[in-house]
XYZ file of C-alpha atoms in Angstrom:
343
model
C 30.800 -6.843 -16.899
C 27.587 -6.572 -14.904
C 27.934 -6.055 -11.186
C 26.778 -9.144 -9.301
C 27.903 -10.361 -5.904
C 25.872 -13.594 -6.159
C 26.711 -16.046 -8.912
C 24.019 -16.838 -11.470
C 24.525 -20.574 -11.037
C 23.320 -20.716 -7.432
C 20.824 -23.495 -6.772
C 18.674 -22.328 -3.870
C 15.387 -24.248 -3.809
C 12.955 -21.347 -3.460
C 9.938 -23.181 -4.865
C 10.557 -26.158 -2.594
C 9.993 -23.879 0.400
C 6.885 -22.219 -1.012
C 4.534 -23.881 1.465
C 6.286 -22.108 4.344
C 5.796 -18.807 2.486
C 2.136 -19.700 1.917
C 1.631 -20.222 5.656
C 3.284 -16.893 6.503
C 1.236 -15.036 3.876
C -2.035 -16.571 5.045
C -1.191 -15.721 8.659
C -0.414 -12.087 7.782
C -3.581 -11.798 5.699
C -5.733 -13.197 8.499
C -4.117 -10.960 11.114
C -4.601 -7.896 8.922
C -8.189 -8.845 8.113
C -8.959 -9.425 11.781
C -7.486 -6.050 12.703
C -9.433 -4.266 9.953
C -12.783 -5.902 10.812
C -12.678 -6.504 14.569
C -9.583 -4.715 15.859
C -8.316 -1.203 15.247
C -10.133 -0.968 11.910
C -8.959 1.127 8.997
C -8.259 4.578 10.383
C -9.024 6.909 7.512
C -7.126 10.180 7.651
C -8.558 13.635 7.244
C -7.992 13.447 3.474
C -10.641 10.721 3.171
C -12.806 10.986 6.297
C -13.031 14.769 6.328
C -12.522 17.024 9.334
C -9.831 19.324 10.683
C -6.209 18.705 11.564
C -4.245 21.256 13.586
C -0.552 21.085 14.417
C 0.234 23.007 17.593
C 3.402 23.675 19.556
C 3.436 24.530 23.259
C 6.066 26.645 24.947
C 6.282 24.057 27.762
C 5.714 20.284 27.687
C 2.200 18.938 28.328
C 0.913 15.419 28.984
C -1.163 13.508 26.432
C -4.100 12.643 28.690
C -4.294 16.128 30.176
C -4.377 17.657 26.709
C -7.127 15.354 25.458
C -9.362 15.839 28.522
C -8.964 19.600 28.457
C -10.014 19.806 24.788
C -13.175 17.715 25.164
C -15.460 20.688 24.490
C -18.452 21.200 22.142
C -16.463 23.569 19.919
C -14.067 20.708 19.016
C -16.278 17.613 18.458
C -14.645 14.200 18.267
C -11.232 15.525 19.292
C -8.232 13.210 19.181
C -4.631 14.068 19.977
C -1.376 12.612 18.696
C 2.158 13.459 19.684
C 4.090 14.832 16.711
C 7.839 14.402 16.480
C 10.014 14.061 19.565
C 9.261 15.519 22.962
C 5.919 16.561 24.460
C 5.536 20.047 23.015
C 4.239 19.300 19.488
C 0.843 17.703 18.905
C -1.596 16.984 16.085
C -5.225 17.690 16.940
C -7.977 16.086 14.854
C -11.682 16.764 15.136
C -14.765 16.851 12.935
C -16.362 20.004 11.614
C -19.318 21.154 9.580
C -19.085 21.603 5.817
C -19.175 25.409 5.903
C -16.998 26.020 8.963
C -14.736 29.039 8.564
C -10.979 28.457 8.989
C -10.544 31.662 10.991
C -13.318 30.619 13.374
C -11.699 27.209 13.825
C -8.356 28.806 14.612
C -10.011 31.056 17.188
C -11.867 28.131 18.819
C -8.680 26.084 19.107
C -6.616 28.936 20.567
C -9.399 29.832 23.010
C -9.782 26.243 24.234
C -6.018 25.829 24.654
C -5.653 29.154 26.463
C -8.361 28.139 28.951
C -6.874 24.686 29.484
C -3.239 25.771 29.787
C -3.005 29.321 31.129
C 0.539 30.629 31.092
C 1.668 28.030 28.518
C 1.798 29.849 25.187
C 0.764 27.819 22.155
C 1.328 28.390 18.445
C -0.676 26.934 15.558
C 1.834 25.805 12.951
C -0.570 24.124 10.525
C -4.333 23.979 10.023
C -5.950 21.817 7.337
C -9.667 21.402 6.743
C -11.401 18.897 4.455
C -15.179 18.749 4.085
C -17.084 15.432 4.060
C -17.926 15.687 0.346
C -14.309 16.344 -0.588
C -13.240 13.397 1.568
C -15.697 11.063 -0.192
C -14.510 12.264 -3.580
C -10.869 11.686 -2.679
C -11.709 8.201 -1.376
C -13.442 7.232 -4.609
C -10.606 8.571 -6.733
C -7.952 6.802 -4.663
C -9.736 3.440 -4.860
C -10.345 3.947 -8.570
C -6.664 4.742 -9.132
C -5.621 1.516 -7.397
C -8.034 -0.561 -9.460
C -7.276 0.955 -12.860
C -3.536 0.728 -12.210
C -3.988 -2.980 -11.510
C -6.157 -3.450 -14.611
C -3.667 -1.736 -16.925
C -0.925 -3.902 -15.448
C -2.936 -6.999 -16.390
C -3.243 -5.722 -19.977
C 0.490 -5.004 -20.163
C 1.510 -8.402 -18.768
C -0.872 -10.174 -21.186
C 0.714 -8.499 -24.186
C 4.291 -8.445 -22.942
C 4.663 -12.094 -21.962
C 1.866 -13.922 -23.768
C 1.560 -11.822 -26.943
C -2.197 -11.497 -26.416
C -2.711 -7.781 -26.595
C -6.202 -8.043 -28.048
C -7.367 -10.361 -25.274
C -5.985 -7.933 -22.703
C -7.625 -4.914 -24.339
C -10.952 -6.762 -24.657
C -10.762 -7.678 -20.969
C -10.092 -4.056 -20.034
C -12.991 -2.800 -22.163
C -15.446 -5.318 -20.703
C -14.385 -4.557 -17.147
C -14.548 -0.813 -17.678
C -18.084 -1.192 -19.011
C -18.963 -3.475 -16.114
C -17.633 -0.924 -13.619
C -19.725 1.793 -15.251
C -22.914 -0.289 -15.156
C -22.277 -1.453 -11.597
C -21.802 2.162 -10.573
C -25.373 2.855 -11.628
C -26.593 0.471 -8.919
C -25.427 2.841 -6.195
C -22.753 0.569 -4.702
C -19.900 2.336 -2.953
C -16.551 2.547 -4.716
C -15.003 0.124 -2.228
C -17.453 -2.635 -3.122
C -17.173 -1.830 -6.822
C -13.405 -2.239 -6.707
C -13.649 -5.569 -4.865
C -16.205 -6.880 -7.359
C -14.126 -5.665 -10.312
C -10.960 -7.268 -8.947
C -12.795 -10.558 -8.565
C -14.103 -10.357 -12.138
C -10.600 -9.508 -13.395
C -9.125 -12.597 -11.760
C -11.894 -14.800 -13.188
C -11.462 -13.377 -16.705
C -7.695 -13.927 -16.576
C -8.265 -17.512 -15.475
C -10.870 -18.219 -18.183
C -8.748 -16.670 -20.938
C -5.673 -18.505 -19.596
C -3.715 -15.291 -19.125
C -1.510 -17.044 -16.607
C 1.265 -14.454 -16.406
C -1.244 -11.664 -15.890
C -3.124 -13.707 -13.289
C 0.076 -14.382 -11.360
C 1.051 -10.703 -11.368
C -2.438 -9.613 -10.243
C -2.573 -12.113 -7.397
C 0.855 -10.895 -6.272
C -0.212 -7.247 -6.340
C -3.438 -7.908 -4.444
C -1.446 -9.949 -1.925
C 1.011 -7.076 -1.397
C -1.624 -4.366 -0.982
C -3.850 -6.398 1.349
C -0.998 -7.441 3.650
C 0.438 -3.920 3.762
C -2.931 -2.319 4.547
C -3.660 -4.997 7.148
C -0.371 -4.387 8.946
C -0.965 -0.629 8.847
C -4.348 -1.235 10.457
C -2.719 -3.415 13.112
C -0.242 -0.628 13.928
C -2.951 2.040 13.992
C -1.561 4.037 11.055
C -4.002 6.424 9.393
C -4.693 5.943 5.687
C -4.135 9.357 4.109
C -2.902 10.630 0.758
C 0.726 9.927 1.712
C -0.071 6.297 2.478
C -2.123 5.991 -0.724
C 0.822 7.352 -2.715
C 3.046 4.760 -1.054
C 0.588 1.971 -1.966
C 0.590 3.039 -5.623
C 4.398 3.171 -5.517
C 4.378 -0.302 -4.000
C 2.239 -1.602 -6.871
C 4.779 -0.355 -9.400
C 7.762 -1.578 -7.401
C 6.353 -5.070 -6.869
C 5.444 -5.340 -10.551
C 8.965 -4.339 -11.579
C 10.521 -7.213 -9.644
C 7.886 -9.643 -10.907
C 8.569 -8.673 -14.520
C 12.308 -9.302 -14.073
C 11.642 -12.847 -12.858
C 9.003 -13.425 -15.548
C 11.310 -12.226 -18.296
C 14.080 -14.612 -17.268
C 11.534 -17.422 -16.881
C 10.285 -16.832 -20.420
C 13.852 -17.105 -21.763
C 14.413 -20.344 -19.860
C 11.092 -21.744 -21.097
C 12.206 -21.168 -24.680
C 15.640 -22.678 -24.045
C 14.382 -25.786 -22.223
C 10.640 -26.249 -22.840
C 10.641 -29.874 -21.631
C 12.221 -29.159 -18.261
C 9.888 -29.202 -15.218
C 8.388 -25.813 -14.496
C 9.426 -25.749 -10.845
C 13.074 -26.236 -11.872
C 12.786 -23.442 -14.440
C 11.272 -21.059 -11.887
C 14.050 -21.875 -9.410
C 16.684 -21.270 -12.067
C 15.092 -17.959 -13.067
C 14.887 -16.705 -9.481
C 18.487 -17.707 -8.790
C 19.717 -16.006 -11.951
C 18.015 -12.726 -10.954
C 18.774 -13.048 -7.237
C 21.719 -10.654 -7.268
C 19.702 -7.933 -8.982
C 16.752 -8.472 -6.654
C 18.878 -8.157 -3.520
C 20.683 -5.071 -4.813
C 17.474 -3.321 -5.886
C 15.435 -4.241 -2.824
C 18.347 -3.633 -0.452
C 19.139 -0.138 -1.710
C 15.444 0.787 -1.757
C 15.031 -0.535 1.779
C 18.046 1.420 3.063
C 16.864 4.660 1.431
C 13.341 4.210 2.794
C 14.691 3.360 6.243
C 16.625 6.637 6.213
C 13.403 8.494 5.388
C 11.618 6.664 8.194
C 14.259 7.459 10.810
C 15.305 10.948 9.721
C 12.504 12.293 7.526
C 10.324 13.657 10.302
C 6.666 13.167 11.160
C 5.250 14.413 7.859
C 6.783 11.587 5.785
C 6.786 8.965 8.547
C 3.699 7.016 7.403
C 4.800 7.068 3.747
C 8.197 5.617 4.662
C 6.658 2.983 6.957
C 4.300 1.832 4.197
C 7.205 1.571 1.763
C 9.320 -0.381 4.267
C 6.580 -2.982 4.626
C 5.850 -2.980 0.906
C 9.447 -3.478 -0.233
C 9.809 -6.603 1.879
C 6.384 -8.050 1.038
C 6.642 -7.148 -2.668
C 10.031 -8.805 -3.086
C 8.843 -12.021 -1.438
C 5.608 -12.105 -3.457
C 7.479 -12.014 -6.773
C 8.948 -15.408 -5.881
C 6.398 -17.118 -3.690
C 3.122 -15.724 -5.047
C 3.370 -14.573 -8.659
C 5.712 -17.385 -9.723
C 3.871 -19.948 -7.615
C 0.614 -19.130 -9.445
C 2.314 -20.018 -12.722
C 3.442 -23.314 -11.206
C -0.091 -24.092 -9.999
C -1.561 -23.320 -13.430
C 1.172 -25.152 -15.307
């Protein structure tokens, strides 16, 4: 017997409350967009923006403002400081550097500046990472491309899996890949190319009536945009760890959406004349126990990483915490609601 602590015959009216979920989603999207455009902005980490990151540990505690003012020297342009871990002894120092800067010279400059600013307070460099501007641009393009192509392949899979239209999905992927290649010749940045391609993907799904694929794509875009917007609001840097969490979020959100879609497809076959909103409600209620168990255990594990994992994995765990909650809600109130709107 399958383990379920919620009966399959529950009758919670999820779809009836969808307008409340719409209002919350729109509010979160607007807040995130406002933060990204006019507020904190998207803080790109060293992996994408390029520069130098140095983790230092002092023998005695130092104050944040004193540290930042003392390191405002020409040898360390654009310096920013961030407390790392607990206490006031460990800090992350970030600053820009030239493409051909030597790592040994950077280490010497940092130690010299710290020795002048804090005489008698020994300091140790525990980590030094350096990424050139060209490498940062390349990583940015690859990360954005990975997000887009993952979303596109998901659309192809959903089209074939739930609508038995593999050829339409493959044709859509081929056309969009060719369109991305041609658009790349115009010199547009990868960010704009991805936005244009996502828009074309949604239009193609709508024209070809790939409703299941369209619902899944809208849900994924909803999850990523809200998560990135909230990260911007909280001032979290977008680095490779956060990008890995976003890709994980895409897969996690899709998994929950597929479970609901699969049960909905079975109910559509069993009762094709029943109203679609009733069928969606029944499908969500029948999979509610599994959704709560899966999301709950993932949330608890990620919360443990966030609280106990240390500073290195902190941003990854925070992104996953936001994504688990948003992704679970979007499977019901976004992906399924798109099907209801399209009939």
